[in-house]
Tab-separated table of C-alpha atoms and ligand atoms in Angstrom:
chain	number	residue	atom	x	y	z
A	3	MET	CA	0.000	0.000	0.000
A	4	SER	CA	1.314	3.478	-0.818
A	5	LEU	CA	1.467	6.335	1.668
A	6	GLU	CA	-1.042	8.287	-0.441
A	7	PHE	CA	-3.492	5.404	-0.227
A	8	LEU	CA	-2.838	5.093	3.518
A	9	LYS	CA	-3.646	8.795	3.973
A	10	GLU	CA	-7.052	8.305	2.396
A	11	SER	CA	-8.037	5.840	5.086
A	12	VAL	CA	-6.784	7.932	8.036
A	13	THR	CA	-8.879	10.597	9.768
A	14	ASP	CA	-6.648	11.210	12.800
A	15	ASN	CA	-4.824	14.540	12.281
A	16	THR	CA	-1.722	13.661	14.274
A	17	LEU	CA	-1.310	10.457	12.314
A	18	LEU	CA	-1.832	12.371	9.068
A	19	SER	CA	0.921	14.807	10.022
A	20	ILE	CA	3.260	11.909	10.797
A	21	ILE	CA	2.461	10.296	7.430
A	22	ASP	CA	3.299	13.637	5.779
A	23	LYS	CA	6.613	13.809	7.613
A	24	VAL	CA	7.509	10.286	6.493
A	25	SER	CA	6.482	11.112	2.901
A	26	ASN	CA	8.650	14.225	2.948
A	27	GLN	CA	11.552	12.413	4.595
A	28	GLN	CA	11.321	14.594	7.668
A	29	ARG	CA	12.273	13.444	11.136
A	30	ILE	CA	9.461	12.599	13.553
A	31	THR	CA	9.560	14.024	17.080
A	32	THR	CA	9.680	12.111	20.347
A	33	GLU	CA	5.997	13.048	20.856
A	34	ASP	CA	5.210	11.575	17.442
A	35	GLY	CA	7.047	8.386	18.422
A	36	ILE	CA	5.046	8.068	21.632
A	37	TYR	CA	1.848	8.801	19.712
A	38	LEU	CA	2.604	6.010	17.232
A	39	PHE	CA	3.133	3.470	19.997
A	40	ASN	CA	-0.076	4.466	21.759
A	41	ASN	CA	-2.426	5.135	18.871
A	42	ALA	CA	-1.322	3.717	15.528
A	43	ASP	CA	-2.703	0.482	14.231
A	44	VAL	CA	0.008	-2.071	13.489
A	45	SER	CA	-1.045	-2.241	9.826
A	46	TYR	CA	-0.482	1.533	9.418
A	47	LEU	CA	2.891	1.229	11.074
A	48	GLY	CA	3.800	-1.544	8.658
A	49	VAL	CA	2.972	0.631	5.643
A	50	LEU	CA	4.985	3.569	7.013
A	51	ALA	CA	7.995	1.469	7.990
A	52	ASN	CA	7.938	-0.490	4.758
A	53	SER	CA	7.888	2.698	2.701
A	54	ILE	CA	11.091	3.828	4.424
A	55	ARG	CA	12.658	0.382	4.135
A	56	GLU	CA	11.923	0.253	0.408
A	57	ARG	CA	13.024	3.836	-0.176
A	58	LYS	CA	16.374	3.110	1.462
A	59	HIS	CA	16.972	-0.441	0.255
A	60	GLY	CA	14.302	-1.538	-2.209
A	61	ASN	CA	13.901	-5.282	-1.797
A	62	LYS	CA	17.485	-5.816	-0.697
A	63	THR	CA	17.849	-7.895	2.439
A	64	TYR	CA	21.295	-8.225	3.904
A	65	PHE	CA	22.907	-11.131	5.685
A	66	ASN	CA	26.472	-12.135	6.371
A	67	LYS	CA	28.389	-15.338	6.882
A	68	ASN	CA	29.469	-15.355	10.473
A	69	PHE	CA	29.910	-17.438	13.578
A	70	HIS	CA	29.813	-16.703	17.267
A	71	ILE	CA	32.246	-17.428	20.059
A	72	GLU	CA	31.149	-16.977	23.641
A	73	PRO	CA	34.300	-17.196	25.806
A	74	THR	CA	32.432	-17.740	29.091
A	75	ASN	CA	29.028	-17.812	30.757
A	76	ILE	CA	30.445	-16.614	34.075
A	77	CYS	CA	29.651	-12.993	34.813
A	78	VAL	CA	30.427	-10.532	37.596
A	79	PHE	CA	27.145	-8.675	37.028
A	80	ASP	CA	23.606	-9.342	38.105
A	81	CYS	CA	21.281	-8.485	35.239
A	82	LYS	CA	17.860	-9.652	36.333
A	83	PHE	CA	16.886	-10.685	32.785
A	84	CYS	CA	19.986	-12.759	32.093
A	85	ALA	CA	20.681	-16.439	32.649
A	86	TYR	CA	24.366	-15.598	33.268
A	87	SER	CA	23.743	-13.350	36.270
A	88	LYS	CA	26.184	-13.982	39.121
A	89	PHE	CA	23.195	-14.764	41.323
A	90	LEU	CA	22.191	-17.686	39.128
A	91	ARG	CA	25.566	-19.153	38.315
A	92	ASN	CA	29.078	-19.397	39.671
A	93	LYS	CA	32.245	-20.882	38.283
A	94	ASP	CA	31.813	-24.212	40.063
A	95	ASP	CA	28.385	-24.943	38.568
A	96	TYR	CA	28.268	-28.002	36.317
A	97	ASP	CA	27.161	-25.897	33.348
A	98	ALA	CA	29.682	-23.051	33.810
A	99	TRP	CA	32.319	-22.786	31.124
A	100	GLU	CA	35.410	-20.776	30.389
A	101	LEU	CA	37.061	-21.321	27.028
A	102	SER	CA	40.845	-21.382	27.035
A	103	GLU	CA	42.807	-19.481	24.379
A	104	GLU	CA	43.446	-22.818	22.691
A	105	ASP	CA	39.712	-23.617	22.600
A	106	ILE	CA	39.091	-20.275	20.916
A	107	PHE	CA	41.865	-20.750	18.364
A	108	GLU	CA	40.544	-24.229	17.599
A	109	ALA	CA	37.094	-22.753	17.027
A	110	ILE	CA	38.612	-20.248	14.569
A	111	LYS	CA	40.679	-22.918	12.798
A	112	ALA	CA	37.570	-25.072	12.358
A	113	TYR	CA	36.402	-22.536	9.747
A	114	GLU	CA	39.599	-22.725	7.702
A	115	GLY	CA	38.837	-22.725	3.986
A	116	LYS	CA	35.217	-21.661	4.552
A	117	ASP	CA	34.034	-18.334	3.192
A	118	ILE	CA	33.000	-16.964	6.568
A	119	THR	CA	33.698	-13.220	6.890
A	120	GLU	CA	33.025	-12.396	10.541
A	121	VAL	CA	33.464	-13.737	14.048
A	122	HIS	CA	31.218	-12.266	16.742
A	123	ILE	CA	32.761	-12.572	20.220
A	124	VAL	CA	30.708	-11.691	23.306
A	125	GLY	CA	30.161	-13.378	26.609
A	126	GLY	CA	29.781	-12.966	30.326
A	127	VAL	CA	32.095	-10.512	32.064
A	128	HIS	CA	34.581	-12.918	33.602
A	129	PRO	CA	36.529	-11.468	36.580
A	130	LYS	CA	39.855	-12.841	35.302
A	131	MET	CA	39.758	-11.508	31.785
A	132	GLY	CA	41.321	-8.158	31.074
A	133	LEU	CA	42.403	-5.871	28.270
A	134	GLU	CA	45.820	-7.481	27.822
A	135	TYR	CA	44.265	-10.952	27.556
A	136	PHE	CA	41.844	-9.825	24.861
A	137	ARG	CA	44.446	-7.760	23.004
A	138	ASN	CA	46.556	-10.923	22.686
A	139	LEU	CA	43.578	-13.046	21.778
A	140	ILE	CA	42.485	-10.756	18.961
A	141	SER	CA	45.948	-10.376	17.491
A	142	LYS	CA	46.381	-14.173	17.482
A	143	ILE	CA	42.974	-14.639	15.861
A	144	LYS	CA	44.073	-12.205	13.144
A	145	GLU	CA	47.324	-14.153	12.689
A	146	ILE	CA	45.320	-17.340	12.131
A	147	ARG	CA	42.711	-15.687	9.937
A	148	PRO	CA	43.761	-12.196	8.761
A	149	ASP	CA	40.699	-11.779	6.521
A	150	LEU	CA	38.198	-12.330	9.345
A	151	HIS	CA	36.374	-9.250	10.686
A	152	VAL	CA	36.360	-9.390	14.486
A	153	LYS	CA	33.208	-7.863	15.956
A	154	ALA	CA	33.693	-8.121	19.675
A	155	PHE	CA	32.740	-7.097	23.219
A	156	THR	CA	29.717	-5.214	24.396
A	157	ALA	CA	30.218	-1.796	25.979
A	158	VAL	CA	29.708	-3.574	29.317
A	159	GLU	CA	32.674	-5.892	28.779
A	160	LEU	CA	34.735	-2.983	27.460
A	161	ASP	CA	33.852	-0.732	30.396
A	162	TYR	CA	35.011	-3.483	32.766
A	163	MET	CA	38.255	-3.983	30.814
A	164	ALA	CA	39.017	-0.258	30.658
A	165	ARG	CA	38.370	0.300	34.351
A	166	LYS	CA	40.464	-2.699	35.338
A	167	ALA	CA	43.336	-1.579	33.100
A	168	LYS	CA	42.907	2.025	34.361
A	169	VAL	CA	42.764	3.453	30.860
A	170	SER	CA	40.222	5.701	29.159
A	171	TYR	CA	37.574	4.197	26.882
A	172	LYS	CA	39.391	5.646	23.901
A	173	GLU	CA	42.734	4.157	24.931
A	174	CYS	CA	41.137	0.777	25.559
A	175	LEU	CA	39.472	0.767	22.158
A	176	GLN	CA	42.630	1.944	20.390
A	177	VAL	CA	44.552	-1.008	21.886
A	178	LEU	CA	41.907	-3.439	20.612
A	179	LYS	CA	41.711	-1.750	17.244
A	180	ASP	CA	45.488	-1.949	16.841
A	181	ALA	CA	45.250	-5.657	17.665
A	182	GLY	CA	42.780	-6.102	14.810
A	183	GLN	CA	39.286	-5.639	16.236
A	184	GLY	CA	36.998	-4.245	13.550
A	185	SER	CA	33.772	-3.208	15.270
A	186	LEU	CA	31.554	-3.421	18.346
A	187	PRO	CA	28.287	-5.316	18.667
A	188	GLY	CA	25.299	-3.519	20.128
A	189	GLY	CA	24.706	-5.444	23.334
A	190	GLY	CA	24.558	-4.068	26.856
A	191	ALA	CA	22.333	-1.132	25.942
A	192	GLU	CA	19.152	-2.661	27.417
A	193	ILE	CA	17.182	0.470	28.430
A	194	PHE	CA	19.198	3.636	29.044
A	195	ASP	CA	16.700	5.268	31.417
A	196	ARG	CA	18.155	5.193	34.937
A	197	SER	CA	14.940	4.247	36.751
A	198	ILE	CA	14.394	1.143	34.603
A	199	ARG	CA	18.094	0.285	34.386
A	200	ASP	CA	18.318	0.341	38.191
A	201	LYS	CA	15.597	-2.293	38.338
A	202	ILE	CA	16.938	-4.670	35.681
A	203	CYS	CA	20.727	-4.236	35.616
A	204	LYS	CA	21.795	-1.835	38.326
A	205	ASP	CA	25.402	-2.921	38.778
A	206	LYS	CA	26.710	-2.731	35.226
A	207	CYS	CA	27.723	0.349	33.273
A	208	SER	CA	25.134	3.098	32.973
A	209	GLY	CA	23.295	4.139	29.839
A	210	GLU	CA	25.510	7.226	29.699
A	211	ASP	CA	28.640	5.005	29.895
A	212	TRP	CA	27.288	2.819	27.077
A	213	LEU	CA	26.787	5.859	24.861
A	214	GLU	CA	30.200	7.265	25.776
A	215	MET	CA	31.861	3.940	24.871
A	216	HIS	CA	30.204	3.872	21.464
A	217	GLU	CA	31.083	7.504	20.857
A	218	ALA	CA	34.701	6.681	21.711
A	219	ALA	CA	34.588	3.686	19.339
A	220	HIS	CA	33.319	5.871	16.519
A	221	SER	CA	36.018	8.439	17.251
A	222	VAL	CA	38.795	5.844	16.805
A	223	GLY	CA	37.198	4.610	13.594
A	224	MET	CA	35.377	1.534	14.853
A	225	PRO	CA	31.721	1.327	13.801
A	226	SER	CA	29.186	-0.328	16.055
A	227	ASN	CA	25.628	-1.529	16.414
A	228	ALA	CA	22.987	-0.524	18.924
A	229	THR	CA	20.322	-2.621	20.634
A	230	ILE	CA	17.344	-2.185	22.898
A	231	LEU	CA	15.982	-4.864	25.217
A	232	TYR	CA	12.211	-4.383	24.926
A	233	GLY	CA	9.092	-6.056	26.239
A	234	HIS	CA	9.651	-6.273	30.006
A	235	ILE	CA	8.994	-3.492	32.573
A	236	GLU	CA	9.820	-0.531	30.365
A	237	GLU	CA	7.170	1.854	29.094
A	238	VAL	CA	6.781	3.592	25.770
A	239	VAL	CA	8.496	6.783	27.029
A	240	HIS	CA	11.603	4.774	27.940
A	241	VAL	CA	11.759	3.158	24.499
A	242	ILE	CA	11.476	6.532	22.788
A	243	ASP	CA	14.005	8.097	25.168
A	244	HIS	CA	16.402	5.230	24.343
A	245	MET	CA	16.042	5.689	20.603
A	246	SER	CA	16.296	9.496	20.928
A	247	ARG	CA	19.656	9.216	22.624
A	248	LEU	CA	20.867	6.881	19.878
A	249	ARG	CA	19.558	9.175	17.164
A	250	GLU	CA	21.310	12.134	18.729
A	251	LEU	CA	24.634	10.279	18.952
A	252	GLN	CA	24.277	9.045	15.389
A	253	ASP	CA	23.772	12.666	14.258
A	254	ARG	CA	27.121	13.521	15.813
A	255	THR	CA	29.211	10.495	14.771
A	256	GLY	CA	27.447	8.540	12.027
A	257	GLY	CA	29.210	5.496	13.459
A	258	PHE	CA	26.252	3.153	13.983
A	259	ASN	CA	25.650	0.506	11.361
A	260	ALA	CA	22.460	-1.132	12.574
A	261	PHE	CA	19.795	-0.982	15.248
A	262	ILE	CA	18.672	-4.332	16.651
A	263	PRO	CA	15.589	-4.569	18.857
A	264	LEU	CA	16.037	-7.577	21.178
A	265	LYS	CA	12.825	-9.063	22.513
A	266	TYR	CA	12.935	-9.925	26.205
A	267	ARG	CA	12.653	-13.706	26.635
A	268	ASN	CA	11.645	-14.932	30.030
A	269	GLY	CA	13.414	-18.263	30.502
A	270	ASN	CA	15.960	-18.967	33.271
A	271	ASN	CA	16.261	-15.538	34.805
A	272	GLN	CA	15.143	-13.543	37.816
A	273	MET	CA	12.303	-11.822	35.941
A	274	SER	CA	10.722	-15.017	34.675
A	275	ASP	CA	7.367	-14.035	36.148
A	276	ILE	CA	7.088	-11.311	33.495
A	277	GLY	CA	5.308	-12.584	30.411
A	278	GLU	CA	6.646	-12.076	26.897
A	279	VAL	CA	4.987	-9.502	24.651
A	280	SER	CA	2.880	-10.489	21.649
A	281	ILE	CA	3.969	-10.609	18.031
A	282	ILE	CA	1.910	-7.432	17.457
A	283	ASP	CA	4.146	-5.638	19.960
A	284	ASP	CA	7.199	-7.038	18.155
A	285	LEU	CA	5.969	-5.714	14.811
A	286	LYS	CA	5.233	-2.313	16.362
A	287	MET	CA	8.669	-2.121	17.986
A	288	TYR	CA	10.531	-2.825	14.751
A	289	ALA	CA	8.293	-0.613	12.630
A	290	ILE	CA	8.543	2.390	14.967
A	291	ALA	CA	12.317	1.895	15.208
A	292	ARG	CA	12.463	2.122	11.389
A	293	ILE	CA	10.290	5.248	11.374
A	294	PHE	CA	12.008	6.985	14.311
A	295	LEU	CA	15.664	6.247	13.547
A	296	ASP	CA	15.858	8.120	10.269
A	297	ASN	CA	19.650	8.334	10.466
A	298	PHE	CA	20.227	4.574	10.913
A	299	ASN	CA	20.722	2.827	7.607
A	300	HIS	CA	19.892	-0.652	8.805
A	301	ILE	CA	17.306	-2.238	11.095
A	302	LYS	CA	18.325	-5.759	11.923
A	303	ALA	CA	16.279	-8.714	13.142
A	304	TYR	CA	18.474	-11.187	14.978
A	305	TRP	CA	16.703	-14.288	13.647
A	306	PRO	CA	17.905	-16.834	16.251
A	307	MET	CA	16.206	-14.758	18.930
A	308	ILE	CA	12.989	-13.776	17.194
A	309	GLY	CA	12.546	-16.897	15.033
A	310	ARG	CA	12.531	-17.512	11.284
A	311	LYS	CA	8.821	-16.918	10.590
A	312	THR	CA	8.702	-13.637	12.517
A	313	THR	CA	11.907	-12.588	10.764
A	314	GLN	CA	10.177	-13.104	7.405
A	315	LEU	CA	7.234	-11.002	8.562
A	316	LEU	CA	9.554	-8.278	9.858
A	317	LEU	CA	10.956	-7.847	6.352
A	318	SER	CA	7.685	-5.976	5.693
A	319	PHE	CA	7.906	-3.983	8.947
A	320	GLY	CA	11.119	-2.040	8.418
A	321	VAL	CA	13.773	-4.736	8.707
A	322	ASN	CA	16.369	-4.994	5.939
A	323	ASP	CA	19.057	-7.105	7.636
A	324	ILE	CA	18.777	-10.502	9.283
A	325	ASP	CA	22.294	-10.959	10.715
A	326	GLY	CA	24.175	-14.056	9.686
A	327	THR	CA	24.359	-17.735	9.044
A	328	VAL	CA	25.478	-17.512	12.694
A	329	ASP	CA	26.504	-21.099	13.433
A	330	ASP	CA	25.916	-20.187	16.989
A	331	SER	CA	27.471	-21.665	20.047
A	332	THR	CA	26.011	-18.756	22.061
A	333	LYS	CA	23.817	-19.971	24.892
A	334	ILE	CA	22.622	-16.633	26.295
A	335	TYR	CA	19.493	-16.643	24.119
A	336	THR	CA	18.752	-20.326	24.016
A	337	MET	CA	18.741	-20.347	27.807
A	338	ALA	CA	16.400	-17.353	27.865
A	339	GLY	CA	13.931	-19.186	25.612
A	340	ALA	CA	14.874	-17.936	22.138
A	341	GLU	CA	12.973	-19.411	19.207
A	342	GLU	CA	16.020	-21.229	17.885
A	343	GLN	CA	17.593	-23.814	20.136
A	344	LYS	CA	20.483	-24.663	17.780
A	345	PRO	CA	20.751	-21.637	15.558
A	346	ALA	CA	22.601	-22.179	12.321
A	347	MET	CA	21.461	-21.626	8.764
A	348	THR	CA	23.282	-22.595	5.625
A	349	THR	CA	23.643	-19.927	2.963
A	350	GLU	CA	20.985	-21.753	0.923
A	351	GLN	CA	18.532	-21.655	3.839
A	352	MET	CA	19.253	-17.966	4.372
A	353	ILE	CA	18.600	-17.243	0.694
A	354	ALA	CA	15.398	-19.303	0.718
A	355	LEU	CA	14.109	-17.550	3.842
A	356	ILE	CA	14.531	-14.171	2.117
A	357	GLN	CA	13.307	-15.218	-1.333
A	358	ASP	CA	10.218	-16.933	0.082
A	359	VAL	CA	8.892	-13.482	1.023
A	360	ASP	CA	9.912	-11.936	-2.294
A	361	ARG	CA	12.937	-10.054	-1.081
A	362	GLN	CA	16.407	-9.920	-2.616
A	363	PRO	CA	19.151	-11.732	-0.654
A	364	ILE	CA	22.429	-9.845	-0.572
A	365	GLU	CA	25.460	-11.107	1.282
A	366	ARG	CA	27.268	-8.225	2.961
A	367	ASP	CA	30.470	-7.835	4.897
A	368	SER	CA	30.530	-6.476	8.444
A	369	VAL	CA	30.410	-2.843	7.293
A	370	TYR	CA	27.716	-3.397	4.674
A	371	ASN	CA	29.773	-3.601	1.517
A	372	GLU	CA	27.766	-5.818	-0.818
A	373	LEU	CA	29.611	-9.065	-1.540
A	374	HIS	CA	27.157	-11.189	-3.447
A	375	ASP	CA	23.715	-10.734	-4.966
A	376	TYR	CA	21.969	-14.081	-4.626
A	377	SER	CA	18.725	-12.950	-6.206
A	378	LYS	CA	19.465	-14.794	-9.402
A	379	VAL	CA	20.456	-18.062	-7.762
A	380	GLU	CA	18.034	-20.892	-8.515
A	381	LEU	CA	17.578	-23.090	-5.493
A	382	VAL	CA	17.191	-26.823	-6.058
B	2	V47	O1	22.813	-6.985	26.020
B	2	V47	C1	20.362	-11.253	27.684
B	2	V47	C2	20.574	-9.731	25.662
B	2	V47	C3	22.421	-8.964	24.673
B	2	V47	C4	18.271	-11.795	27.452
B	2	V47	O2	25.486	-6.260	17.377
B	2	V47	C5	18.642	-11.022	26.363
B	2	V47	O3	25.085	-7.606	15.733
B	2	V47	C6	16.530	-11.169	25.520
B	2	V47	O4	24.668	-7.828	21.899
B	2	V47	N1	16.090	-11.896	26.548
B	2	V47	C7	23.688	-9.292	23.975
B	2	V47	N2	17.778	-10.715	25.388
B	2	V47	C8	23.350	-9.595	22.506
B	2	V47	C9	23.962	-8.696	21.528
B	2	V47	C10	23.751	-8.902	20.073
B	2	V47	C11	22.958	-9.926	19.576
B	2	V47	C12	22.849	-10.087	18.208
B	2	V47	C13	23.510	-9.258	17.341
B	2	V47	C14	24.277	-8.227	17.853
B	2	V47	C15	24.995	-7.310	16.943
B	2	V47	C16	24.397	-8.047	19.225
B	2	V47	O5	21.677	-10.144	24.945
B	2	V47	C17	22.456	-8.327	26.020
B	2	V47	C18	21.039	-8.502	26.451
B	2	V47	O6	20.258	-7.408	26.012
B	2	V47	N3	19.932	-10.696	26.535
B	2	V47	N4	19.352	-11.950	28.252
B	2	V47	C19	16.919	-12.226	27.550
B	2	V47	N5	16.469	-12.911	28.600
B	3	SF4	FE1	26.512	-10.443	32.437
B	3	SF4	FE2	25.792	-9.394	30.079
B	3	SF4	FE3	24.256	-11.247	31.266
B	3	SF4	FE4	24.404	-8.820	32.297
B	3	SF4	S1	23.558	-9.334	30.235
B	3	SF4	S2	24.567	-10.761	33.463
B	3	SF4	S3	26.521	-8.247	31.870
B	3	SF4	S4	26.327	-11.564	30.489
């Protein structure tokens, strides 16, 4: 449906003014964002978000060939939503793990000869691991596989490393960049608002610290992603506040690649009594993110978390990137109740998932250079 057609069926003046802003490629205000959450029908949001998605990317849908390494599930912090909280697990538990350097190098070597372009390294914040350890680790990974893009460490892990090493964020990031780290993932953002953050993850770095870390990363030439953890105790104002702060930082640095809404899953954590939000709320979250974050090029659905079918649907609600083939040994989501219990897709499955909903599968690298247009590949 076109925006003109949508306008004909809308009588609400505020909604009409928002449709006009989207048509004219103008930024919507925080009040508009709140209004959309509270008043707009999900089908209208889909049309608005899809118009932006198609204006920016047409049918193109990006994915990359990547794998994950999670060095440990032991963590010094107590995030109430996380299965790795120090209150739920300690290092002597039967299911606690801590990969050695050798384990990690073996995991990298296992992909020798395969056309994987990225390794994504995040994990619990282990008390033993510091900046020097990770500097060494990254430079050895690059020795083994110089062509691999290393996307590593949430702002929370980095904040811990920097404080322990008594260096500034910028110095910490420069050390890792010099060792070969290419970018930062978006984790650890959760909800920036202090009142909500205090209730769900009081003891880790603040929202302001998270933003400062990403600003520092952008200033040393490392791009990053941003996330939001939605669908728990936050309210609409907190979601809009979160995205406003990201939008403002992106205006200043332009260093964010993608925004990734992460749906709160309620398995194995201290907030398990909170139910999960409906698929309608998921569609609204992604669509409003696409509409609100006019200066973010990419809205990504992390398919192992949200599931394959919802990912396909989201390709009509603003999403233009579905992360990677993943080959995921990460347990943080599976423990929390993610849709995918053993997330890995072959390239063919990735292509089929995208083509089945009439989109164009494009393999990208970690900074969104297009590597391969698979739209003409016939699947057998
Ligand atoms: O910050 C923990 C989340 C995040 C739960 O940048 C949970 O490409 C939902 O950073 N329910 C880390 N989420 C994940 C992350 C990420 C993931 C995919 C792609 C990228 C990227 C980054 O995992 C944490 C936290 O928000 N998480 N527990 C839970 N129960
Ligand atoms: Fe630790 Fe990250 Fe889990 Fe918080 S979300 S407990 S910092 S692994």
